[in-house]
Coordinates of C-alpha atoms in Angstrom, one line a residue:
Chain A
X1 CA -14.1 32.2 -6.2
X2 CA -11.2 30.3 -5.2
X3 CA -9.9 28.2 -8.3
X4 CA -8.8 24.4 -7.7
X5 CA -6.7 22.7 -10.7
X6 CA -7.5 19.0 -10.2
X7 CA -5.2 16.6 -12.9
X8 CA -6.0 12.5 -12.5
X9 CA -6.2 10.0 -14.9
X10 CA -8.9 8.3 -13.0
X11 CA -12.3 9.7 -14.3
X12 CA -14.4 8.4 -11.4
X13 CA -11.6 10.2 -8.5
X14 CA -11.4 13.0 -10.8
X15 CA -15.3 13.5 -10.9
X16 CA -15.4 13.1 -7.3
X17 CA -12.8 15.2 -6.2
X18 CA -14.5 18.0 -8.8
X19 CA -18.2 17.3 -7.4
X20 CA -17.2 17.4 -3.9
X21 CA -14.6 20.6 -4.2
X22 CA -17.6 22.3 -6.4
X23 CA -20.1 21.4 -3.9
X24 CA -17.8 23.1 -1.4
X25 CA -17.6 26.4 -3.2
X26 CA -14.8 26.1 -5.3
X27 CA -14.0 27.1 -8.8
X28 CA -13.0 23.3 -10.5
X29 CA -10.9 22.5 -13.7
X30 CA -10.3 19.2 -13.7
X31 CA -7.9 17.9 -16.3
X32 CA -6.8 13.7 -17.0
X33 CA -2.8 14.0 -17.2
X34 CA 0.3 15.9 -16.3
X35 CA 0.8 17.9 -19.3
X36 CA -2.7 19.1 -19.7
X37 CA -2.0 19.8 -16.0
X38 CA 0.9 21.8 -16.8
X39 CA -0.6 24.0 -19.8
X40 CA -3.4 25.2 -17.6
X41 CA -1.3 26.2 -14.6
X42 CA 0.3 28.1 -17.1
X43 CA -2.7 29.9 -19.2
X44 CA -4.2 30.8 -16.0
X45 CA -2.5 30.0 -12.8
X46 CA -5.1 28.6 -10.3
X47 CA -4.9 29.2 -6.8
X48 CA -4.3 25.8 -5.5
X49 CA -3.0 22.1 -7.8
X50 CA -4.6 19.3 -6.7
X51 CA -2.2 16.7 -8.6
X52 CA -2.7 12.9 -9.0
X53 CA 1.3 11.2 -9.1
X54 CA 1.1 8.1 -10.8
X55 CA -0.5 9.9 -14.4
X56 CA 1.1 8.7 -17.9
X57 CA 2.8 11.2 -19.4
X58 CA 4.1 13.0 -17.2
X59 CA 3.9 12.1 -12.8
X60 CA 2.3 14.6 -10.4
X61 CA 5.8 14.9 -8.9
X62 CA 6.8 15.6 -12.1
X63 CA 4.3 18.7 -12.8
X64 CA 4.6 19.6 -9.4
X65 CA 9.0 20.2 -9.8
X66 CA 8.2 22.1 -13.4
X67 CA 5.8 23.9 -11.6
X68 CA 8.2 25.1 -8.9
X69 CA 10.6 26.0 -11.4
X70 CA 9.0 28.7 -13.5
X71 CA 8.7 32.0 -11.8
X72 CA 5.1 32.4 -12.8
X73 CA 4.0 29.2 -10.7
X74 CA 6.3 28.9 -8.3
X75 CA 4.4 30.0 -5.3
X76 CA 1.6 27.9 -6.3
X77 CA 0.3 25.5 -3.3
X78 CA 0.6 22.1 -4.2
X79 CA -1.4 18.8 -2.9
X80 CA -0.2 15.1 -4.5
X81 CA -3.0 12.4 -4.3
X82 CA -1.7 9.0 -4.2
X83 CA -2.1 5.7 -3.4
X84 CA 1.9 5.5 -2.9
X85 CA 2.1 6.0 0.9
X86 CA 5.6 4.5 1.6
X87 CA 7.6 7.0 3.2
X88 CA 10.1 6.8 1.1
X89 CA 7.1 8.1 -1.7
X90 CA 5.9 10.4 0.9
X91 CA 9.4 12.3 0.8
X92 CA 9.9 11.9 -2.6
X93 CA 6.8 14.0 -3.3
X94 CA 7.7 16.6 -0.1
X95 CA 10.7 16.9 -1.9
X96 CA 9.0 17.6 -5.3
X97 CA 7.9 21.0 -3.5
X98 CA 4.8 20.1 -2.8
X99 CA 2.5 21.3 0.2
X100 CA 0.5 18.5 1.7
X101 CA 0.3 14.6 0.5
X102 CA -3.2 12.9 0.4
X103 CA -3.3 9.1 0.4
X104 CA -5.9 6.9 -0.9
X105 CA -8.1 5.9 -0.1
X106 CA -9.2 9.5 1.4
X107 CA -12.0 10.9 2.6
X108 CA -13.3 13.5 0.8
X109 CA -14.9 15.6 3.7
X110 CA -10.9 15.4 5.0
X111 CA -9.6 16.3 1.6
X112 CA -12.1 19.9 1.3
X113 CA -9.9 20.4 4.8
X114 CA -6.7 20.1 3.8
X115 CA -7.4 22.2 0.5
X116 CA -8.9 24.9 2.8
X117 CA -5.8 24.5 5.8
X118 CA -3.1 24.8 2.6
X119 CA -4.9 28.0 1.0
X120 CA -5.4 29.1 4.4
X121 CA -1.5 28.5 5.1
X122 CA 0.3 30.0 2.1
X123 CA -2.1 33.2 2.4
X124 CA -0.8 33.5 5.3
Chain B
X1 CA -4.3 -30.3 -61.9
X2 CA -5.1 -32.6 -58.7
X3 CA -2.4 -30.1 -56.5
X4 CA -4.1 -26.9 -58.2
X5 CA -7.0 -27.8 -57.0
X6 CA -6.2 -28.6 -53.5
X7 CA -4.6 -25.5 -53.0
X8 CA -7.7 -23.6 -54.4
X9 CA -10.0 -25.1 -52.5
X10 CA -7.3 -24.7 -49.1
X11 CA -6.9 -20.9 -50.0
X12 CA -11.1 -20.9 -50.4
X13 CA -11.5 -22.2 -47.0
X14 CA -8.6 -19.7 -45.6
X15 CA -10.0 -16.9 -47.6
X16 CA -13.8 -17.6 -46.0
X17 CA -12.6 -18.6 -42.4
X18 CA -10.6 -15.2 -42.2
X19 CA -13.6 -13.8 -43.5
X20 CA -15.7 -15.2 -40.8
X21 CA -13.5 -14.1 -38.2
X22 CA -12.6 -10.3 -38.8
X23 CA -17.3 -10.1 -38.9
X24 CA -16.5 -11.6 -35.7
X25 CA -14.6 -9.5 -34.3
X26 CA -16.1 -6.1 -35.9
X27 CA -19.6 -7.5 -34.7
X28 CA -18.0 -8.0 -31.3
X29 CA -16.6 -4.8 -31.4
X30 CA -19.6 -3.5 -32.1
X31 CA -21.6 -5.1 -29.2
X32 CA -19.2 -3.8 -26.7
X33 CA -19.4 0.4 -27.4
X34 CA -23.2 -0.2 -27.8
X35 CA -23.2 -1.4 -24.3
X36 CA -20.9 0.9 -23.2
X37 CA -23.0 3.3 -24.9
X38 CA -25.5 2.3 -23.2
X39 CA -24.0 1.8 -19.8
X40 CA -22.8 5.6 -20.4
X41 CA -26.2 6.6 -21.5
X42 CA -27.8 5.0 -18.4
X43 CA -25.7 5.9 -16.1
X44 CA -26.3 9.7 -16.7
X45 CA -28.1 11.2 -14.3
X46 CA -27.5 8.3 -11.6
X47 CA -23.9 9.2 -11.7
X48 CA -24.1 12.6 -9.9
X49 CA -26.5 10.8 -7.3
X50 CA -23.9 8.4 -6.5
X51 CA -20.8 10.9 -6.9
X52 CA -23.2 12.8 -3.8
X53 CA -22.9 9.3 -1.9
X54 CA -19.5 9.1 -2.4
X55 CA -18.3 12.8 -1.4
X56 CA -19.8 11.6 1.9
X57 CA -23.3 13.4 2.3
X58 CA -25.6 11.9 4.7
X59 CA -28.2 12.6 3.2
X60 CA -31.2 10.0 3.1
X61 CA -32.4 11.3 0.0
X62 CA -29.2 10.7 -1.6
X63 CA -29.3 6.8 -0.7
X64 CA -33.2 6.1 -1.3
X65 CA -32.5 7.4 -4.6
X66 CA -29.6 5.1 -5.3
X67 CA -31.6 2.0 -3.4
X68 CA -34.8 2.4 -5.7
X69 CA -33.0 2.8 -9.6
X70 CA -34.2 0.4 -12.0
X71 CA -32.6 -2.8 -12.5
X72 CA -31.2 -1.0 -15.8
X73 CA -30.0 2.0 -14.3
X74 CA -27.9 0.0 -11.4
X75 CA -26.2 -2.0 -13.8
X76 CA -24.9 1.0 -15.5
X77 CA -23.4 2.6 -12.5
X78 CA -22.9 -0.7 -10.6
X79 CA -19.4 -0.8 -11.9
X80 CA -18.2 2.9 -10.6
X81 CA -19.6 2.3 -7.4
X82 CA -17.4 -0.6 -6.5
X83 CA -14.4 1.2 -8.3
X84 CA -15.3 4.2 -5.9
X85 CA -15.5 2.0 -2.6
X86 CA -11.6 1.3 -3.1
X87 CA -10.9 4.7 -3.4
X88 CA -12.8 6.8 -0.4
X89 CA -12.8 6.4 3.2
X90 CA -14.5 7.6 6.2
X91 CA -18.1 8.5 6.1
X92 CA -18.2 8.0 2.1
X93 CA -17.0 4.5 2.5
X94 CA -19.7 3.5 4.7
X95 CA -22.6 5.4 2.8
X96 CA -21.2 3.3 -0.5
X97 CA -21.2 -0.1 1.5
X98 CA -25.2 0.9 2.8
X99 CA -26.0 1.4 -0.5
X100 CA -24.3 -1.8 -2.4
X101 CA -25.9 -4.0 0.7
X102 CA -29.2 -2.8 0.1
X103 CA -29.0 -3.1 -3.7
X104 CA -27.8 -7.3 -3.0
X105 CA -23.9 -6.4 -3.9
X106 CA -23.2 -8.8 -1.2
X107 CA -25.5 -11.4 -1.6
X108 CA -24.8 -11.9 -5.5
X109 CA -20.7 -12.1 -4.3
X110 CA -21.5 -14.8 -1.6
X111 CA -23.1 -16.7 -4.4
X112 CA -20.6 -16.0 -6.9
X113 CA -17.6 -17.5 -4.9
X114 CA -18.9 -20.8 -5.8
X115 CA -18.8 -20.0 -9.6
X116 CA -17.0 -22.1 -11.9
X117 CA -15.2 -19.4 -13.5
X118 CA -12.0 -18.0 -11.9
X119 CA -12.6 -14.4 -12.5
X120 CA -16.4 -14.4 -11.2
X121 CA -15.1 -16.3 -8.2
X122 CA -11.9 -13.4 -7.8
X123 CA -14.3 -10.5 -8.1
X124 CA -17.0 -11.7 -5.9
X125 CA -14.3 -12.5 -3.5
X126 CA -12.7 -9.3 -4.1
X127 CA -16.6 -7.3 -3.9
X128 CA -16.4 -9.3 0.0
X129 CA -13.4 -7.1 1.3
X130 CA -14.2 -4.1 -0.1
X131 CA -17.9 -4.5 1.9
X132 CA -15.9 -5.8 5.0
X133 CA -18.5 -8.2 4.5
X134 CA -18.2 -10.6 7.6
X135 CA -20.5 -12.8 6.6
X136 CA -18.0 -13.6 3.6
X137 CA -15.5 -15.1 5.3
X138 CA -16.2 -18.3 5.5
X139 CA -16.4 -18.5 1.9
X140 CA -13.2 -16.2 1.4
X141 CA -11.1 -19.0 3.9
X142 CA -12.1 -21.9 1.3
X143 CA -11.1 -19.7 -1.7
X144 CA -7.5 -19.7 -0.1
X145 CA -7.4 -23.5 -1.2
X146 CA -8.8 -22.4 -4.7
X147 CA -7.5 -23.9 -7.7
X148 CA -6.8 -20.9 -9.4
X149 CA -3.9 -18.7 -7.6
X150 CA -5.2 -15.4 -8.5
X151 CA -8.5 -16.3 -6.8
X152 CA -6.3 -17.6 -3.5
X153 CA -4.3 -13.7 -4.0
X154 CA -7.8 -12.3 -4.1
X155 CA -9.0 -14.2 -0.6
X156 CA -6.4 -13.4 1.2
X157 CA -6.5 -9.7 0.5
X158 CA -9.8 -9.9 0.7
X159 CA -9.6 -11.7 4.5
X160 CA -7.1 -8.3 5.4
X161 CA -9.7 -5.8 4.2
X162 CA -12.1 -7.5 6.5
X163 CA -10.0 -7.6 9.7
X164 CA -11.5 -10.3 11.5
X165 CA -8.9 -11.4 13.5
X166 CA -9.9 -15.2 13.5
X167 CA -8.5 -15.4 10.0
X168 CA -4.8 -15.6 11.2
X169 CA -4.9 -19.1 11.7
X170 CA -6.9 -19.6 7.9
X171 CA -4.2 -17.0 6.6
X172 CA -1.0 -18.8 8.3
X173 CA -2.3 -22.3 6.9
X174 CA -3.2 -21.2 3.2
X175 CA 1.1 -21.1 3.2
X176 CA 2.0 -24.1 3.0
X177 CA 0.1 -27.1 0.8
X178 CA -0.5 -27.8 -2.4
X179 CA -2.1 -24.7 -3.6
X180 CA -0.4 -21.7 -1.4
X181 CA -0.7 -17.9 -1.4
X182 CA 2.7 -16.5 -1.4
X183 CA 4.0 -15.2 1.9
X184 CA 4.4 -11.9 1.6
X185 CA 0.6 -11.4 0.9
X186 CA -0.2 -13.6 3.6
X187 CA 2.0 -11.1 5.7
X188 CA 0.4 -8.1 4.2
X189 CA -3.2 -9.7 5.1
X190 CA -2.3 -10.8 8.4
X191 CA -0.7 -6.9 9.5
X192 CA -4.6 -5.4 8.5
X193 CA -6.0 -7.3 10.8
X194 CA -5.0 -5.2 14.3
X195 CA -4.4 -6.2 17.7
X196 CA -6.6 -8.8 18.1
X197 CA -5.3 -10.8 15.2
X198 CA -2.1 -11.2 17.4
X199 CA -2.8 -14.4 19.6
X200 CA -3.7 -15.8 16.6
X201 CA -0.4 -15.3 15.1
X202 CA 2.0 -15.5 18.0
X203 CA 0.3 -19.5 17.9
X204 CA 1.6 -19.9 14.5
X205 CA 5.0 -20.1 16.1
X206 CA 4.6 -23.5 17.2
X207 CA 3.2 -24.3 13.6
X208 CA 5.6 -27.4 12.4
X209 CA 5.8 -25.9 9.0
X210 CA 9.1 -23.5 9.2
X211 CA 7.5 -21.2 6.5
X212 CA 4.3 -20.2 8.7
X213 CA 6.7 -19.9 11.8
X214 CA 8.8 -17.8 9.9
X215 CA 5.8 -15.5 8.7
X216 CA 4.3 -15.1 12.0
X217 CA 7.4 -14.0 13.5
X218 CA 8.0 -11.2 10.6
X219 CA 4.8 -10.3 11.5
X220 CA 4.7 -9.9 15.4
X221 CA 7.5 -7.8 14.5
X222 CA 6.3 -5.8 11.7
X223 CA 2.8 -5.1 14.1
X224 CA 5.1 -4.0 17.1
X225 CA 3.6 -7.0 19.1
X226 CA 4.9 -6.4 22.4
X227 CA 2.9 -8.3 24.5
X228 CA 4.3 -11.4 22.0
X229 CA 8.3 -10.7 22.9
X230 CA 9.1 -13.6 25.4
X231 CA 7.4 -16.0 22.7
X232 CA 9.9 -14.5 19.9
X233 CA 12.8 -14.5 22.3
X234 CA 11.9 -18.2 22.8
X235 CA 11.7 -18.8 18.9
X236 CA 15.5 -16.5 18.5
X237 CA 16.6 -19.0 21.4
X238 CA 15.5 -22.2 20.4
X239 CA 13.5 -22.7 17.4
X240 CA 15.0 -25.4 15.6
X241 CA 15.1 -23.5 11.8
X242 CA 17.6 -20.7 11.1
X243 CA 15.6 -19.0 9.2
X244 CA 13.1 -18.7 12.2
X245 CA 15.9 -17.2 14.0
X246 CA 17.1 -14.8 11.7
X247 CA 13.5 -13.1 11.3
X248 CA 13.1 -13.2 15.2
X249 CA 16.0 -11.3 15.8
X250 CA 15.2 -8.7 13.2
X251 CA 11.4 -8.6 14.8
X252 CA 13.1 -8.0 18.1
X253 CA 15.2 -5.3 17.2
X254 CA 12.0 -3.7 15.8
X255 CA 9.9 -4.6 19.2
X256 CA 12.7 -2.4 20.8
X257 CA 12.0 -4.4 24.3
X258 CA 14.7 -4.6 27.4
X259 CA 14.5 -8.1 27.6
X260 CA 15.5 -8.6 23.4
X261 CA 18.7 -7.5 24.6
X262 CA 20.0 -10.7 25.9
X263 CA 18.7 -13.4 22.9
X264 CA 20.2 -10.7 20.6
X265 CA 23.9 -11.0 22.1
X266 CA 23.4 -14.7 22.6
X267 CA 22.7 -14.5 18.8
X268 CA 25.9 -12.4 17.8
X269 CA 28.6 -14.8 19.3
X270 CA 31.3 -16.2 17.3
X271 CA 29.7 -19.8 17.3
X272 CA 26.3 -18.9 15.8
X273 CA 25.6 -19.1 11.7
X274 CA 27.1 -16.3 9.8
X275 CA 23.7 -14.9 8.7
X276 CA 22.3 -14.6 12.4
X277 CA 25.1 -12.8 13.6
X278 CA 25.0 -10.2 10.9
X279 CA 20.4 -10.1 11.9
X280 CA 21.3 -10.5 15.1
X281 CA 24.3 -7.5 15.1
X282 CA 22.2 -5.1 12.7
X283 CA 18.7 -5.6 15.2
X284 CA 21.3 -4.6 18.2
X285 CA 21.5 -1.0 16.5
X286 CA 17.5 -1.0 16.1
X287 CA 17.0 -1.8 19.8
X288 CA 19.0 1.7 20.9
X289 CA 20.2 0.0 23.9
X290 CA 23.3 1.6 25.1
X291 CA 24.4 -1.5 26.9
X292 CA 25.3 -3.3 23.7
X293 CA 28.0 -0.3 23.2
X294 CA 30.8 -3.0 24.3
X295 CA 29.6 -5.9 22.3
X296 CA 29.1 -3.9 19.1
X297 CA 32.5 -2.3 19.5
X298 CA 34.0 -5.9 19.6
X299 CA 32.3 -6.6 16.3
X300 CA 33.6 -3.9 14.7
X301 CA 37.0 -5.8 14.4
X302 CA 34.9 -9.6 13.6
X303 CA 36.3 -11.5 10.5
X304 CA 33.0 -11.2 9.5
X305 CA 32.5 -8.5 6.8
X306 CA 28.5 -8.2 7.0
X307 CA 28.5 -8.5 11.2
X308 CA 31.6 -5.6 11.0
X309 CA 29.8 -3.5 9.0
X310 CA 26.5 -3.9 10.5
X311 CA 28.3 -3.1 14.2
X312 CA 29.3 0.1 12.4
X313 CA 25.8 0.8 11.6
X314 CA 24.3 -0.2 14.8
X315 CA 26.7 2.3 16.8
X316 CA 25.8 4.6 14.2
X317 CA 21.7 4.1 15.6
X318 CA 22.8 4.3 19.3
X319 CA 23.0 8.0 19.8
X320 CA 26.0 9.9 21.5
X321 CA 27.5 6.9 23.2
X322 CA 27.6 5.0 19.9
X323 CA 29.1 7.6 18.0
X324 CA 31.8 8.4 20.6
X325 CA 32.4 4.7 20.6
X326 CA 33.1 4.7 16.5
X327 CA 35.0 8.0 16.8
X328 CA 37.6 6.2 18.7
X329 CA 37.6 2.8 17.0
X330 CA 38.2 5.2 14.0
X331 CA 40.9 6.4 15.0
X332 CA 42.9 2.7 16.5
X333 CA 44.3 2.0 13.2
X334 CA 42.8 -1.8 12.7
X335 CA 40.2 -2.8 10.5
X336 CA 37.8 -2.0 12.7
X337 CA 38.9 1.7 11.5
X338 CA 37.3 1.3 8.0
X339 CA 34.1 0.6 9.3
X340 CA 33.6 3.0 12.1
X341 CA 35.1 6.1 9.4
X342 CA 32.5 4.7 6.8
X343 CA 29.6 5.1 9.5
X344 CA 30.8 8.2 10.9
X345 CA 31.0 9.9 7.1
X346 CA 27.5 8.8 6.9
X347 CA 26.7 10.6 10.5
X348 CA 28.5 13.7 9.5
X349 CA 26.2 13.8 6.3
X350 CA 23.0 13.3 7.8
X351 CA 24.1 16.2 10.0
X352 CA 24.7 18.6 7.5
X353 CA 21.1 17.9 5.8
X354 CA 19.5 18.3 9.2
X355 CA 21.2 21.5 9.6
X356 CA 20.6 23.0 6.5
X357 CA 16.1 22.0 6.9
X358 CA 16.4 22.2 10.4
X359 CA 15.0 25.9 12.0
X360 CA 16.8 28.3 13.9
X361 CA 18.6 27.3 17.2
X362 CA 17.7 23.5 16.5
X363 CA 21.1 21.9 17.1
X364 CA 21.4 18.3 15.3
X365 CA 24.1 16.9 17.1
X366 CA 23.7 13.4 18.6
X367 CA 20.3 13.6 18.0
X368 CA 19.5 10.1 16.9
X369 CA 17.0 9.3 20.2
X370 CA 17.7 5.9 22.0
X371 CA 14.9 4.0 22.5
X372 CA 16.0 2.0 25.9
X373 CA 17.6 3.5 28.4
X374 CA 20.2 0.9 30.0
X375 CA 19.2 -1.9 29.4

C-alpha cells in the first residue's frame, strides 16, 4: 500500500485530507507540525509528503528543504498545501524542492489526483 | 488602633474578593472543558459522517444522516462544519452548503445580523459568504454602515464571497462616510465579484468622492477590464484628482490596450506632476508597445530620477527593440548611461537564470514577449 505522510496543524484539514486519502486506498500518517513531520520521514520514509507551510515550529517549506538535503529523503515527492497562493509564495515553495503546490481552499477529489499524477510522475 | 483596623478590614475585603475571583475563574475553567468535553464526546461518531461530506461524496446517505442528528449532536459538530466550508472547494463545498441550509445555518445568520452584539453580528455575516447565501445580501450591504468596524470588514468580505455583482455600487459607497471599510478590502471584495461586477464599477468613476474613483480605477485595472479602457483613458485625461490619474495610468499599463498608448505619453511630458510621469513612464514598459521605444529613450536622460529610472525599466519590459535601445544609451556616456547599464545588468541576470532552468536548445535571448505589436 502506497504510504502518504500528511503534517498540518489544522486537525479538521488534517482529518480530511487522512479520511479522504484512506478512503482512496492509501496508507495515512498524519502528523500536526514540521518536526514531527520531519522525524517520521526519517524513521520510515513514506512514499509521498503531503506538507501543510504555514505550521509553528518549523514551515512546510522548511521540512520540505531538510528533506531534500539528506540523502535518505531526497528523492521523496513533495506536495505544499497552502492558503499562500501569491506567486511570489508559489515559487518560494517550488524552490523549496517541492513537486506540486495545492491551494486552499481545494478540492479534495482534485487533491487524491494530484497525489496520484506526482507518484505516478517520479516513478516514472 | 483606628488605622489598624482599617487596613484589616481593607486587606479582609481584598483577601475575600481575590478569593471570589480565582472560584470564578477555576469554575469557569471548568465549564468550558466540560463542554468541550462534551462537544468532543458528541461529536464522535457524527464527525466521520461529516468528514465523508466534506471529502466530496455524493452520497444521499451521507447528507440525510447529517440533516436528521439531534439538536445535541449538530451543535457539537456545527462548529467544524463551517470551519471546513472555508477550507474545501468543488463538489465538497456545495455538499457542506446543502447540508448547513437544510440544518437552518442560514436562517439563524440572517437573524443574527441584527444582534446587538458585534461578534454574533460578524459571524452570522461571515456564516452568509461562506453559504454564498444571496438572500444575505441585503442584510450584509447595511452591515457595511455598522458601528463596529470589524463587522463592516466582515460584510464586505462577506459581499466578495457571494459575487453578486450588484454590490459594487454598496461596496464603492461603504468607502467613504462616517463609518468606512478600508479600501483595500473594498478592492479585494469588489475583484471576487467577476465580469459582471464591472459596469458597476467602471460607474464609480464618475463618483464625486476621489477615494471611490480612485478604487474603481485600481480595480478595472487589477480585473483586466478591457471593455472599461476608453472610460480610464478619460479618467488619466481629465479627471480632476491626481491621484485618479496616477492609478489610471498604472491600470492602463496593466489593460495592455493600443489605444492606452496615447493618454500614457500625454501623461509622461515634462509639464505633468512628478508622480504621474514616473506611473505614467513605468505603465509605458507594462504596455510592451514598441512604439514608445523613442519616448522612453528620451526619458532615460529626464532630470527626473524615478521617470529615468523607470524608462530604464520599461525598455528593459519591451523585448529586443527595448534592449537594443538601452544597449546604446549605455554606451553615450550621459546620465542616461547609469540607468540603461543598471537595467541591462538586471537583463543579463535574468538570462543566466533562465539558462541555467531552462531545457535543452531553449535559447533565452530577447525573450521578454511584447504584448502589442506597433502600436
Amino acid at each position: 500500500m502506497t504510504a502518504v505522510l500528511i503534517a498540518d496543524d489544522d486537525p479538521d484539514i488534517r482529518d480530511l485530507v487522512a479520511f479522504k486519502l484512506e478512503q482512496s486506498g492509501f496508507d495515512v500518517t498524519a502528523v500536526e507540525d514540521g518536526l514531527s513531520a520531519l522525524a517520521a520521514a526519517r524513521k520510515q520514509t513514506p512514499d509521498l509528503a503531503l506538507l501543510d507551510v504555514m505550521m509553528p515550529g518549523m514551515s512546510g517549506v522548511d521540512v520540505c528543504r531538510q528533506l531534500r538535503s539528506d540523502p535518505a529523503t531526497a528523492a521523496l515527492p513533495v506536495i505544499l498545501l497552502t492558503a499562500r497562493a501569491q506567486e511570489g509564495d508559489v515559487e518560494v515553495g517550488f524552490g523549496s524542492g517541492a513537486d506540486d503546490y495545492v491551494i486552499k481552499p481545494f478540492s479534495p477529489r482534485e487533491l487524491v489526483n494530484r497525489v496520484e499524477a506526482v507518484l505516478a510522475r517520479t516513478r516514472t | 488602633m483606628i488605622v489598624v483596623s482599617v487596613a484589616t478590614a481593607v486587606l479582609q475585603v481584598l483577601i475575600t474578593a481575590a478569593a471570589i475571583l480565582g472560584l470564578v475563574i477555576v469554575f469557569g475553567r471548568m465549564v468550558r472543558r466540560a463542554r468541550s468535553a462534551r462537544r468532543t464526546r458528541l461529536a464522535g461518531p457524527a464527525r466521520r459522517t461529516l468528514l465523508a461530506l466534506a471529502a466530496g461524496d455524493n452520497d444521499p446517505a451521507v447528507v440525510d444522516a447529517l440533516v436528521q442528528l439531534s439538536s445535541a449532536t449538530w451543535w457539537a459538530i456545527e462548529p467544524t462544519a463551517i470551519a471546513l466550508l472555508g477550507k474545501v472547494r468543488g463538489d465538497a463545498h456545495s455538499a457542506l452548503v446543502s447540508v448547513l441550509e437544510r440544518r437552518g445555518l442560514a436562517r439563524r445568520a440572517l437573524r443574527d445580523v441584527h444582534r446587538h452584539g458585534a461578534v454574533r453580528r460578524a459571524r452570522a455575516a461571515e456564516v452568509l459568504g461562506s453559504l454564498g447565501h444571496r438572500n444575505g445580501v441585503g442584510s450584509l450591504h447595511r452591515l457595511l454602515a455598522d458601528p463596529d468596524p470589524d463587522v463592516r470588514v466582515v460584510a464586505a468580505r462577506s459581499l466578495g464571497s457571494i459575487g453578486d455583482p450588484a454590490s459594487a455600487t454598496a461596496l464603492l459607497n461603504s468607502l467613504v462616510g462616517p463609518r468606512p471599510v478600508p479600501p483595500q478590502l473594498v478592492a479585494h471584495a469588489l475583484m471576487r465579484l467577476g465580469p459582471d461586477a464591472q459596469s458597476y464599477v467602471q460607474a464609480g468613476l464618475d463618483h464625486p468622492e476621489e477615494l471611490v474613483r480612485a478604487t474603481a480605477v485600481e480595480v478595472l485595472g487589477l480585473v483586466g477590464a478591457i471593455a472599461s479602457a476608453g472610460r480610464i483613458e478619460q479618467a488619466l485625461r481629465d479627471d480632476r484628482s491626481l491621484e485618479v490619474q496616477v492609478r489610471a495610468a498604472r491600470s492602463l499599463g496593466k489593460l495592455g490596450t493600443r489605444t492606452g498608448l496615447g493618454p500614457l505619453l500625454e501623461a509622461v511630458a515634462p509639464g505633468r506632476a512628478p508622480t504621474l510621469r514616473a506611473i505614467a513612464t513605468r505603465a509605458l514598459g507594462n504596455l510592451g508597445s514598441g512604439a514608445a521605444v523613442p519616448i522612453l529613450v528620451e526619458l532615460l536622460a529626464d532630470p527626473q530620477y524615478a521617470v529615468a529610472h523607470r524608462a530604464a525599466y520599461a525598455l528593459l519590459r519591451l523585448g529586443r527593440e527595448g534592449h537594443a535601445a538601452l544597449r546604446a544609451a549605455a554606451e553615450t556616456g550621459t546620465p542616461a548611461a547609469g540607468h540603461a547599464q543598471e537595467a541591462l545588468a538586471i537583463l543579463e541576470l535574468e538570462e543566466r537564470r533562465r539558462d541555467t532552468t531552462a531545457p535543452a536548445g531553449y535559447s533565452s535571448a530577447s525573450s521578454v514577449p511584447q504584448r502589442v505589436a506597433g502600436g
